[in-house]
Coordinates of C-alpha atoms in Angstrom, one line a residue:
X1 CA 28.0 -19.7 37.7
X2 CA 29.0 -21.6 34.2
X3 CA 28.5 -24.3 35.5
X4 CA 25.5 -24.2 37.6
X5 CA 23.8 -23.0 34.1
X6 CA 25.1 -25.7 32.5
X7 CA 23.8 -28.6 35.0
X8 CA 20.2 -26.5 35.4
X9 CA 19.9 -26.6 31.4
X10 CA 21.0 -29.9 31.2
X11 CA 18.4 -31.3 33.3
X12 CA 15.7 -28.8 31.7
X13 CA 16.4 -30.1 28.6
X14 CA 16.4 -34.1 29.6
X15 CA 13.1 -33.2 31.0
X16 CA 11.7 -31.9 27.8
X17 CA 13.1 -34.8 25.8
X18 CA 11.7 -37.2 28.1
X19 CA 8.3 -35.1 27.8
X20 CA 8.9 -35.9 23.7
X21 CA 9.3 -39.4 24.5
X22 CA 6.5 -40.0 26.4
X23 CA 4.3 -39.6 23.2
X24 CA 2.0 -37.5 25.0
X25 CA 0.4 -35.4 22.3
X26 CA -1.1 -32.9 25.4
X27 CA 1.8 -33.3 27.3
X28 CA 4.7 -32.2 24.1
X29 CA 1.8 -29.0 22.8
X30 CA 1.4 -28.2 26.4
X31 CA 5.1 -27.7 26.7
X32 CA 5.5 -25.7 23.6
X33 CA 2.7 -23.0 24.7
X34 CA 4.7 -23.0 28.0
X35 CA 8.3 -22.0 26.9
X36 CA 6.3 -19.9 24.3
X37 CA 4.9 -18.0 27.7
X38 CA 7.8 -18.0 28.9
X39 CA 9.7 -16.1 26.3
X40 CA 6.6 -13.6 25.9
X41 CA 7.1 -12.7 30.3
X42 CA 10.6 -12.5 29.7
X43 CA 10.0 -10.0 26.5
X44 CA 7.5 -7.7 28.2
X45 CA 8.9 -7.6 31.5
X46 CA 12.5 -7.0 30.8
X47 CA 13.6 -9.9 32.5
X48 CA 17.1 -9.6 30.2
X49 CA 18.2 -10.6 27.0
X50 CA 20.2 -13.5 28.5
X51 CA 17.7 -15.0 30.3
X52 CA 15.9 -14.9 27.1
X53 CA 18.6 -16.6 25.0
X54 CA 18.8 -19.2 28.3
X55 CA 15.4 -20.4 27.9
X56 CA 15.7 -20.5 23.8
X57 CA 18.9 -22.5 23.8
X58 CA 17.1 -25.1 26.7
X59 CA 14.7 -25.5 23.7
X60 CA 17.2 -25.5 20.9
X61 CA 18.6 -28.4 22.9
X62 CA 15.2 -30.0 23.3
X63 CA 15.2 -30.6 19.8
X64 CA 18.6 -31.7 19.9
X65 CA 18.0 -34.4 22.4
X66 CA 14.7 -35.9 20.4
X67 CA 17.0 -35.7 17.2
X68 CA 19.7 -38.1 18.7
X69 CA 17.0 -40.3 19.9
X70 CA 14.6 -40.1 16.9
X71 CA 11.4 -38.2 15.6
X72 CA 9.8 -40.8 13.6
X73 CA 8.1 -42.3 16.9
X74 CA 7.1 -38.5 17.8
X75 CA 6.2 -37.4 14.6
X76 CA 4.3 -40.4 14.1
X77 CA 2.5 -40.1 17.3
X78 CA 1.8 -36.1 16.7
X79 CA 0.5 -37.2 12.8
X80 CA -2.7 -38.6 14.5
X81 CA -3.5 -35.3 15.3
X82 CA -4.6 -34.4 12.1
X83 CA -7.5 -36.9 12.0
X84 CA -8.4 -35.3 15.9
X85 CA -8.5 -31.8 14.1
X86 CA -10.7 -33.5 11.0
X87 CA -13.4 -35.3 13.9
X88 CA -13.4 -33.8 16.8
X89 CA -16.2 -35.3 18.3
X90 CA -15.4 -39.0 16.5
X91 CA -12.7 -39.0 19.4
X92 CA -13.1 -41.2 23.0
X93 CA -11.8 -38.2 25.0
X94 CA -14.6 -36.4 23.4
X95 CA -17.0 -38.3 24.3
X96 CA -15.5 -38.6 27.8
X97 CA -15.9 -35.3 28.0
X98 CA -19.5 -34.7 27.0
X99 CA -20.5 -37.7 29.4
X100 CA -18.4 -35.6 32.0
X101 CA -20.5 -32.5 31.3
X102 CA -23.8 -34.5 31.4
X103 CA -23.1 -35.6 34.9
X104 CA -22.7 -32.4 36.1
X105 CA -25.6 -30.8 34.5
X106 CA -27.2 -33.6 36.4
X107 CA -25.7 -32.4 39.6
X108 CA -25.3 -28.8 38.7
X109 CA -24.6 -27.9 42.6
X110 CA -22.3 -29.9 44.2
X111 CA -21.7 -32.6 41.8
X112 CA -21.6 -36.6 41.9
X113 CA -18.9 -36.1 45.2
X114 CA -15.3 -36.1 45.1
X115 CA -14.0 -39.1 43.9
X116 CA -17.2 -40.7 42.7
X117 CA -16.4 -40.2 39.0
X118 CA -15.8 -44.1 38.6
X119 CA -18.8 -45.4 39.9
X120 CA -21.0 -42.6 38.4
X121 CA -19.3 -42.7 34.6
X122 CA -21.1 -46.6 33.9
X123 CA -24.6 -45.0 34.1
X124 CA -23.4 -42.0 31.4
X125 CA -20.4 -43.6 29.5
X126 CA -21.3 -43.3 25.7
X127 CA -18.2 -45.4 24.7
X128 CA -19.1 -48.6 22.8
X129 CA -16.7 -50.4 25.6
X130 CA -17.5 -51.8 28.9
X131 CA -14.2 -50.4 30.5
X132 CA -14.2 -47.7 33.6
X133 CA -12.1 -45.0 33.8
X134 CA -11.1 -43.0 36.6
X135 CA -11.4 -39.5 34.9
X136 CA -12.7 -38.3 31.7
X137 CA -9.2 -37.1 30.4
X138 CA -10.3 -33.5 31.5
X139 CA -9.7 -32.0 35.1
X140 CA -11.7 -29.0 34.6
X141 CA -14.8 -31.3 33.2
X142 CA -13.7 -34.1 36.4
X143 CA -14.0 -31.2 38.7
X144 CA -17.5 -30.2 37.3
X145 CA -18.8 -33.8 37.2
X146 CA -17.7 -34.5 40.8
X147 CA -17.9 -31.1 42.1
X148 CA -20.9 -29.4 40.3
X149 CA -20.4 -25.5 39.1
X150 CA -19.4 -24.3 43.0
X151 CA -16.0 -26.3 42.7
X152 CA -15.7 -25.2 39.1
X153 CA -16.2 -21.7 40.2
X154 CA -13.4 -22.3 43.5
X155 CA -11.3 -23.6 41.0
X156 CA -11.8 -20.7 38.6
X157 CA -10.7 -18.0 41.4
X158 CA -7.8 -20.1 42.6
X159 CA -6.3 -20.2 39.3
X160 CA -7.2 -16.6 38.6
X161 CA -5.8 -15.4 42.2
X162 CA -2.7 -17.2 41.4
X163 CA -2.0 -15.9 37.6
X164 CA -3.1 -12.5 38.6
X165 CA -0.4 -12.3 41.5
X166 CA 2.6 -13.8 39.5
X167 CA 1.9 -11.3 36.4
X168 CA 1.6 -8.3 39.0
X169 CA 4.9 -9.8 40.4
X170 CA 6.7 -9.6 37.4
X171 CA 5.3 -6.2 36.5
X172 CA 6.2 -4.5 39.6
X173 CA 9.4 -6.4 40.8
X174 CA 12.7 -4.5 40.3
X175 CA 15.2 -7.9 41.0
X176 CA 16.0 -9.5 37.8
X177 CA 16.1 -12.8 39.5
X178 CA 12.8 -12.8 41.3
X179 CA 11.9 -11.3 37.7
X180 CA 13.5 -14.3 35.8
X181 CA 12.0 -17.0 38.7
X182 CA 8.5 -15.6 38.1
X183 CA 9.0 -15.8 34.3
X184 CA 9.6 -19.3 35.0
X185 CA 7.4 -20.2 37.2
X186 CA 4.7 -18.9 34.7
X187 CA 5.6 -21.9 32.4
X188 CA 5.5 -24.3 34.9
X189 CA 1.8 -23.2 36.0
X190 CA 0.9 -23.1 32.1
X191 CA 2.3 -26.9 31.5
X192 CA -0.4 -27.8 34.0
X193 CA -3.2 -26.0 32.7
X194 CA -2.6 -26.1 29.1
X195 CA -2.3 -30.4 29.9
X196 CA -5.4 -30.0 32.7
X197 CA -7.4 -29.5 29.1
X198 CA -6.7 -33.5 27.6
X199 CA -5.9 -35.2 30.9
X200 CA -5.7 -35.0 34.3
X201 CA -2.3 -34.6 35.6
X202 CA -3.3 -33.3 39.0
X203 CA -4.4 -36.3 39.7
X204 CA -1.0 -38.0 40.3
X205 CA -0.1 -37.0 44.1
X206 CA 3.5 -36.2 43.1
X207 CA 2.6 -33.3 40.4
X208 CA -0.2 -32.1 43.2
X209 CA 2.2 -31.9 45.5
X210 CA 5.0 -30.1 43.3
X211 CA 2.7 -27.8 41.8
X212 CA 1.3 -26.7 45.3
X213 CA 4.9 -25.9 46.5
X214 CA 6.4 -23.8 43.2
X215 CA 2.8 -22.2 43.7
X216 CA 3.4 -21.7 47.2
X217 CA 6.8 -20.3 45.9
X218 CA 5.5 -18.1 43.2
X219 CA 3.0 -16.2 45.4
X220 CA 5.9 -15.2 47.9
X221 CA 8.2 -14.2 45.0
X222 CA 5.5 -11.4 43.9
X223 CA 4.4 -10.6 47.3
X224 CA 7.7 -10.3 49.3
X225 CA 9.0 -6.8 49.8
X226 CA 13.2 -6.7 49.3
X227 CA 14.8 -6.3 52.9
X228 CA 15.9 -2.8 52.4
X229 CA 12.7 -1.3 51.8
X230 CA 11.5 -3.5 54.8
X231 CA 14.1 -1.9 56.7
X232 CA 14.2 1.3 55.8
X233 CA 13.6 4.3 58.4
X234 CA 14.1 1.5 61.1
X235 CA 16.4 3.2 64.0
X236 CA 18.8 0.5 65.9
X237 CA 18.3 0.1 69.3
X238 CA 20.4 -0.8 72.1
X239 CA 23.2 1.5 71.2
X240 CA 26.1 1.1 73.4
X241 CA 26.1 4.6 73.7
X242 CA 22.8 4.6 75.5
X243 CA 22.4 4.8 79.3
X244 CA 22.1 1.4 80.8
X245 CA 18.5 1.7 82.4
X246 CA 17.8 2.1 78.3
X247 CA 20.1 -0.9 77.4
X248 CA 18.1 -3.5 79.8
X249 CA 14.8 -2.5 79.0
X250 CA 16.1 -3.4 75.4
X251 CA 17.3 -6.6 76.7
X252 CA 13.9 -7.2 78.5
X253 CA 11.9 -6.5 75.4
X254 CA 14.5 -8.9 73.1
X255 CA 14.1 -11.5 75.6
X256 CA 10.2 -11.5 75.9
X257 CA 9.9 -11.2 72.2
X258 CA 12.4 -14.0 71.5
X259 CA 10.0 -16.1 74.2
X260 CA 7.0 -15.3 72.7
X261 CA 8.7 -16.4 69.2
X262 CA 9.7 -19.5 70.7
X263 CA 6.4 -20.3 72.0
X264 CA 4.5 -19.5 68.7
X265 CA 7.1 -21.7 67.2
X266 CA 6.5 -25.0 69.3
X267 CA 2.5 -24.0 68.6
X268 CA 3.3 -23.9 65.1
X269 CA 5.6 -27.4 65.3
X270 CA 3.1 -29.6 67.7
X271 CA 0.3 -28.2 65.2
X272 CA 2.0 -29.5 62.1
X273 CA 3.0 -32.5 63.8
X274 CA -0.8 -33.7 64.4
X275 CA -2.0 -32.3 61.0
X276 CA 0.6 -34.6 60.0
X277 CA 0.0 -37.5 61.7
X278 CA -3.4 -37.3 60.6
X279 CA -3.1 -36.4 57.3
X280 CA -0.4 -39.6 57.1
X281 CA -2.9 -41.8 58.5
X282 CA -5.8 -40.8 56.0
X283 CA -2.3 -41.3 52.9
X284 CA -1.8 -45.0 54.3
X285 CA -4.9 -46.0 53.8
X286 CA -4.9 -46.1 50.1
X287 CA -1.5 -47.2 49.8
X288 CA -2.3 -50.1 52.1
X289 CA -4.7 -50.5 49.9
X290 CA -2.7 -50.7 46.9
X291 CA -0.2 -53.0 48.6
X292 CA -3.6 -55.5 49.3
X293 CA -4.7 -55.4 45.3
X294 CA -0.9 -56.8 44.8
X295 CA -0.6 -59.0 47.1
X296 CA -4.5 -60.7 45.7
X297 CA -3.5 -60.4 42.6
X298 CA 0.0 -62.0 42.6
X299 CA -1.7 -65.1 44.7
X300 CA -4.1 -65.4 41.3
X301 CA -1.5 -65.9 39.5
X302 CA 1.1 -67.5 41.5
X303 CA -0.5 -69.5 44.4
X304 CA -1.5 -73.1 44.1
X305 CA -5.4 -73.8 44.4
X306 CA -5.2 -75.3 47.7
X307 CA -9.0 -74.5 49.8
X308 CA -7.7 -74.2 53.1
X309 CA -5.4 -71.6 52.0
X310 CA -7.1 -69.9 50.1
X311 CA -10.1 -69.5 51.7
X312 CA -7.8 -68.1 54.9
X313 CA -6.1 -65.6 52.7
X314 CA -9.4 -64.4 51.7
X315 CA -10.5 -64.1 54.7
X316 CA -7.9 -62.3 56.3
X317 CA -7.8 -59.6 52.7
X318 CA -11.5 -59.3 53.7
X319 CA -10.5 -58.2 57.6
X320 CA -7.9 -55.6 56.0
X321 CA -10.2 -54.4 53.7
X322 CA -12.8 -53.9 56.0
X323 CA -10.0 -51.8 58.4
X324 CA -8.3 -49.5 55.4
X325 CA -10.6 -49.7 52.5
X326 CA -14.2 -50.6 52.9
X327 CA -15.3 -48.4 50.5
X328 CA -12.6 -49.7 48.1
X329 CA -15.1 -51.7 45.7
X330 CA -12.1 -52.7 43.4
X331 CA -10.0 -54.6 45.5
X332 CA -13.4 -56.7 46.8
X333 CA -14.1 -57.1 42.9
X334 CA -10.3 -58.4 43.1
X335 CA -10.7 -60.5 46.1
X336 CA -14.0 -61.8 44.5
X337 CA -12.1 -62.4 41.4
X338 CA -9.6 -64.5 43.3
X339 CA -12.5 -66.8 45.2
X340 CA -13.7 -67.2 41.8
X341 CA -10.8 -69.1 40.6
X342 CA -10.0 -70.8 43.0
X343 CA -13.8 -72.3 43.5
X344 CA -13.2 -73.4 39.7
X345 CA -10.0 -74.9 40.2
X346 CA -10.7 -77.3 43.7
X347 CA -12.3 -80.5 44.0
X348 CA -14.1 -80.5 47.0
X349 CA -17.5 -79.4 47.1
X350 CA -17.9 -78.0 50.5
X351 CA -14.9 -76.0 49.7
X352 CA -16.2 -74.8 46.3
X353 CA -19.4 -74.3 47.8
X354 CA -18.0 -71.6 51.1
X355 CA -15.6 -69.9 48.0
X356 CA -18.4 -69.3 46.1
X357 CA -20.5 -67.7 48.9
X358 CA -17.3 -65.8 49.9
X359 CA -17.0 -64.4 46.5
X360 CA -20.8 -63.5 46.1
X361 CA -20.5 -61.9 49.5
X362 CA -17.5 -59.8 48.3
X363 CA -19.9 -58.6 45.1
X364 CA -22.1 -57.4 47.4
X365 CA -19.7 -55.3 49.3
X366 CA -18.1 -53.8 45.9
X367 CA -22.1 -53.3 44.8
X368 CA -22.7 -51.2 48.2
X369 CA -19.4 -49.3 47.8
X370 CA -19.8 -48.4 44.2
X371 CA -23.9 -48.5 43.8
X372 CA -23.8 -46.8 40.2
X373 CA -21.3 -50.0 38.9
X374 CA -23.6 -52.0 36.9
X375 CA -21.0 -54.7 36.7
X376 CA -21.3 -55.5 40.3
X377 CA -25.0 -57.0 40.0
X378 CA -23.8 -58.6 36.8
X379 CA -21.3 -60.7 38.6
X380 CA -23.8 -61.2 41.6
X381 CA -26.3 -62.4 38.8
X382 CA -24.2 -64.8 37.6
X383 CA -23.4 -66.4 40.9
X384 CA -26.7 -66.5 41.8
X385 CA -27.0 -68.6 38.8
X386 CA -24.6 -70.7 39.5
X387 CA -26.7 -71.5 42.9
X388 CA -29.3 -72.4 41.1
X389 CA -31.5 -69.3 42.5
X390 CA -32.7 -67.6 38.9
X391 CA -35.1 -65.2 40.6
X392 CA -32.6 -63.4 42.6
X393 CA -30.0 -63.4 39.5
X394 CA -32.8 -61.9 37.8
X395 CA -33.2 -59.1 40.2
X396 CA -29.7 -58.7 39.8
X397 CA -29.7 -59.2 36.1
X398 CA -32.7 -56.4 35.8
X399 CA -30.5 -53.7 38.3
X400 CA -27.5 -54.0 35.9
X401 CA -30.1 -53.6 33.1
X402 CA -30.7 -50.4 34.4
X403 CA -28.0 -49.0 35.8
X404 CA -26.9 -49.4 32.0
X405 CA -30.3 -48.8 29.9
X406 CA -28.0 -48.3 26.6
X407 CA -25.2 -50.9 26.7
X408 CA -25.6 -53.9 24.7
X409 CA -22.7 -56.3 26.4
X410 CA -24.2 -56.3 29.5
X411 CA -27.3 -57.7 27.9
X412 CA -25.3 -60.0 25.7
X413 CA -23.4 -61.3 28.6
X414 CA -26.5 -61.7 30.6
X415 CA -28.1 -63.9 28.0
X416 CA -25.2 -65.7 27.2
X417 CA -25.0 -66.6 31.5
X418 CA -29.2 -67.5 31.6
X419 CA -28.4 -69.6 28.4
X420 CA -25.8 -71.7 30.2
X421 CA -27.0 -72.0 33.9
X422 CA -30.9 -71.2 33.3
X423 CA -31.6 -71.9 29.9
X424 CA -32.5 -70.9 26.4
X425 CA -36.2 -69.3 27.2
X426 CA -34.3 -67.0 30.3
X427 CA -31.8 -66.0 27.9
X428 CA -33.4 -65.0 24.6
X429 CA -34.9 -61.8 26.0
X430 CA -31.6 -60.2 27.4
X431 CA -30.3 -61.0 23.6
X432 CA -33.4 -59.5 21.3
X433 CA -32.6 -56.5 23.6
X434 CA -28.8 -56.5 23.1
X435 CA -29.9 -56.7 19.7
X436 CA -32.4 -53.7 19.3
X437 CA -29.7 -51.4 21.4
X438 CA -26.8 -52.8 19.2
X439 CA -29.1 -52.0 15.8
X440 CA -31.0 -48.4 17.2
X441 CA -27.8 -46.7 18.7
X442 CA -25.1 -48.0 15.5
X443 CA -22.8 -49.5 18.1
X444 CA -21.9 -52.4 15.5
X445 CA -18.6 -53.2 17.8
X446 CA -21.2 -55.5 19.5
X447 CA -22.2 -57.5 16.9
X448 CA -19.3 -60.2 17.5
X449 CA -20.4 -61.0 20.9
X450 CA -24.1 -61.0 20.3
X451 CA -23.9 -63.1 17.1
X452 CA -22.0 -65.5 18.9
X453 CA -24.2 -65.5 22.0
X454 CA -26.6 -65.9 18.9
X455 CA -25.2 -69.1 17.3
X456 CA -25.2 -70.7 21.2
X457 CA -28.7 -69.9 22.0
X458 CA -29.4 -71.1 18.4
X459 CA -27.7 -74.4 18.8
X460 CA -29.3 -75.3 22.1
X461 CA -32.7 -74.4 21.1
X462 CA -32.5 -77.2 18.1
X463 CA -30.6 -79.6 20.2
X464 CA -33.4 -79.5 22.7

């Protein structure tokens, strides 16, 4: 088996390079504390010595690998952790983190609700930035923000179950190889968890679904009994010695039990077939999804700005929205996004005029599907600016306001829109409150914008 060792190490050991190359700080330490748990089952279970000296020379050529291709990007990349170990709590994923933990000790039962995290973070982000994020960078504090202490706690016994079962395995298995496979299979769950801590790799569908099936693997490698102990003590039947009333009541009970077997097995098949038919139906849906946002964001940037057109394509994304993804409030942000430049860039009113209701219509849809997103009443305030209706692009204005009560963009963005559609005396409260948050919470990476918004507001003020 030379050679089957040599291909399985190679691609081991391209694996760990590329996990090097990645420049994922969690990702390269995760790894490390993996083969490190790997060596330790393989020491105290007496897995074998050359197992052991398999899995150091995968990582003695590791190193080789990032050596040929160079460790002054990875050592660069792993110097920053210094300044992580200094400030702790001066990092983003920090503060990710404690805004994670304060949404579930909001929700302390069942959470925000699976996949709510990006339309709840805006109302307890603490970054001085007015991006979203999908997750905080932590699945244990996503699963507590979005699932509240009872899916922490299911989480908690899954993972337990599982480690408990694969260290009993390779305590009480006698095969070397089942022995070795668990050993292995230990370091593959501790990757995940170990990286589960400064991301949130579970996330991607394709590690989910690889780390369901090696657990799904594991659990029957400690579990299974060996086919000789299985068999033992079991008398054959249907000897040909035996008289032949004997031999076709054997054939009788083989022939009903092989039916019975068959018909358990179609069960089985025509119940897998509709759990997957359904399950494929409910995986479309966000691809189809995803196809939509390309195909809306590619006419942005590559379709001429005729009306007709483009007020037909949005119209016929807005249909396939609402069959696949009406809850998707990106892609009606996107779609929104796209009406918006193309009511800029035509010349005919009427047209101008149905894009713009199109795309204020879209706003709405993305503000019912993601309610906490204060950015979605921004945009509606703005457009109802742009109609020339300030008391419903206040109301607007004032939901943002509080959907974010410590944010000073949002403010400094409304003032600078009621400065150019409404006018100086709308504007200047939004920008003495961007002001007050910028100076009493120290978030000076606003000061740009509102000085700016400042000078403006300034300028038109004198002029008038």
């Amino acid at each position: 088996r030379a050679h089957q060792n040599f291909l399985v190490g190679f691609a081991v050991a391209l694996m760990g390079a590329a996990v090097f190359w990645s420049l994922s700080r969690g990702g390269i330490l995760s790894m490390m504390l993996a083969f490190a748990g790997v060596l330790v089952a393989v020491a105290a279970t007496s897995v074998g010595r050359r197992k052991g000296l398999y899995v150091a020379a995968v990582a003695v050529v590791i190193v080789g690998w990032v050596t040929y291709l160079g460790w002054e990007p990875v050592v660069r990349r792993l110097a920053t952790l210094e300044d992580v170990a200094l400030q702790p709590r001066a990092t983003w994923r920090w503060q990710m983190f404690t805004d994670a933990c304060r949404m579930g000790l909001d929700f302390p039962l069942l959470g925000t609700g699976a996949g709510t995290f990006l339309s709840a973070y805006p109302s307890y982000r603490s970054l001085p930035t007015r991006a979203v994020s999908d997750s905080p960078h932590d699945e244990y504090a996503h699963v507590f923000a979005e699932a509240g202490v009872t899916g922490l706690l299911i989480l908690a016994l899954a993972m337990g179950l599982l480690y408990t079962t694969v260290i009993r395995g390779l305590a009480t298995r006698r095969n070397p190889y089942a022995r070795g496979f668990l050993a292995g299979g230990l370091g593959a769950l501790l990757v995940v968890s170990f990286h589960s801590i400064v991301d949130f790799p579970m996330r991607t569908p394709a590690i989910a679904a690889t780390v369901a099936v090696t657990a799904a693997l594991l659990w029957r490698a400690a579990r299974i009994e060996s086919n000789s102990r299985k068999n033992s003590g079991r008398r054959p039947e249907g000897n040909p010695e035996d008289p032949p009333e004997a031999r076709d009541a054997h054939q009788a009970r083989e022939n009903r039990l092989a039916l019975e077997r068959l018909q358990r097995g179609l069960v089985a098949l025509v119940g897998v077939g509709i759990v997957w038919v359904v399950a494929g139906g409910l995986a479309l849906d966000p691809l189809r999804g995803q196809l939509e946002g390309r195909l809306i964001r590619r006419a942005r940037e590559h379709v001429a700005w005729n009306a007709d057109s483009t007020l037909a394509l949005v119209e016929a994304s807005e249909r396939s929205l609402r069959r696949h993804s009406a809850g998707d409030a990106r892609l009606h942000a996107e779609l929104a996004d796209l009406a918006d430049a193309a009511a800029e860039a035509v010349t005919d009113p009427v047209r101008r005029l149905e894009l713009a209701d199109k795309s204020l219509a879209l706003r709405m849809a993305a503000a019912r599907a993601e309610p906490l997103n204060a950015w979605h009443p921004f945009h509606a305030a703005v457009h109802y600016m742009t109609f020339q209706r300030p008391d419903l692009a206040w109301a607007q204005a004032q939901r943002a306001c509080r959907l974010l009560p410590n944010d000073p963009w949002v403010r400094a963005y409304l003032a600078d829109a009621f400065r150019a559609y409404v006018g100086p005396e709308a504007a200047r409260p939004y920008l003495e409150e961007a002001e007050r948050l910028a100076e009493t919470r120290l978030i000076e990476t606003a000061n740009p914008l509102i000085a700016q918004v400042r000078k403006r507001l300034d300028e038109e003020s004198a002029a008038e």
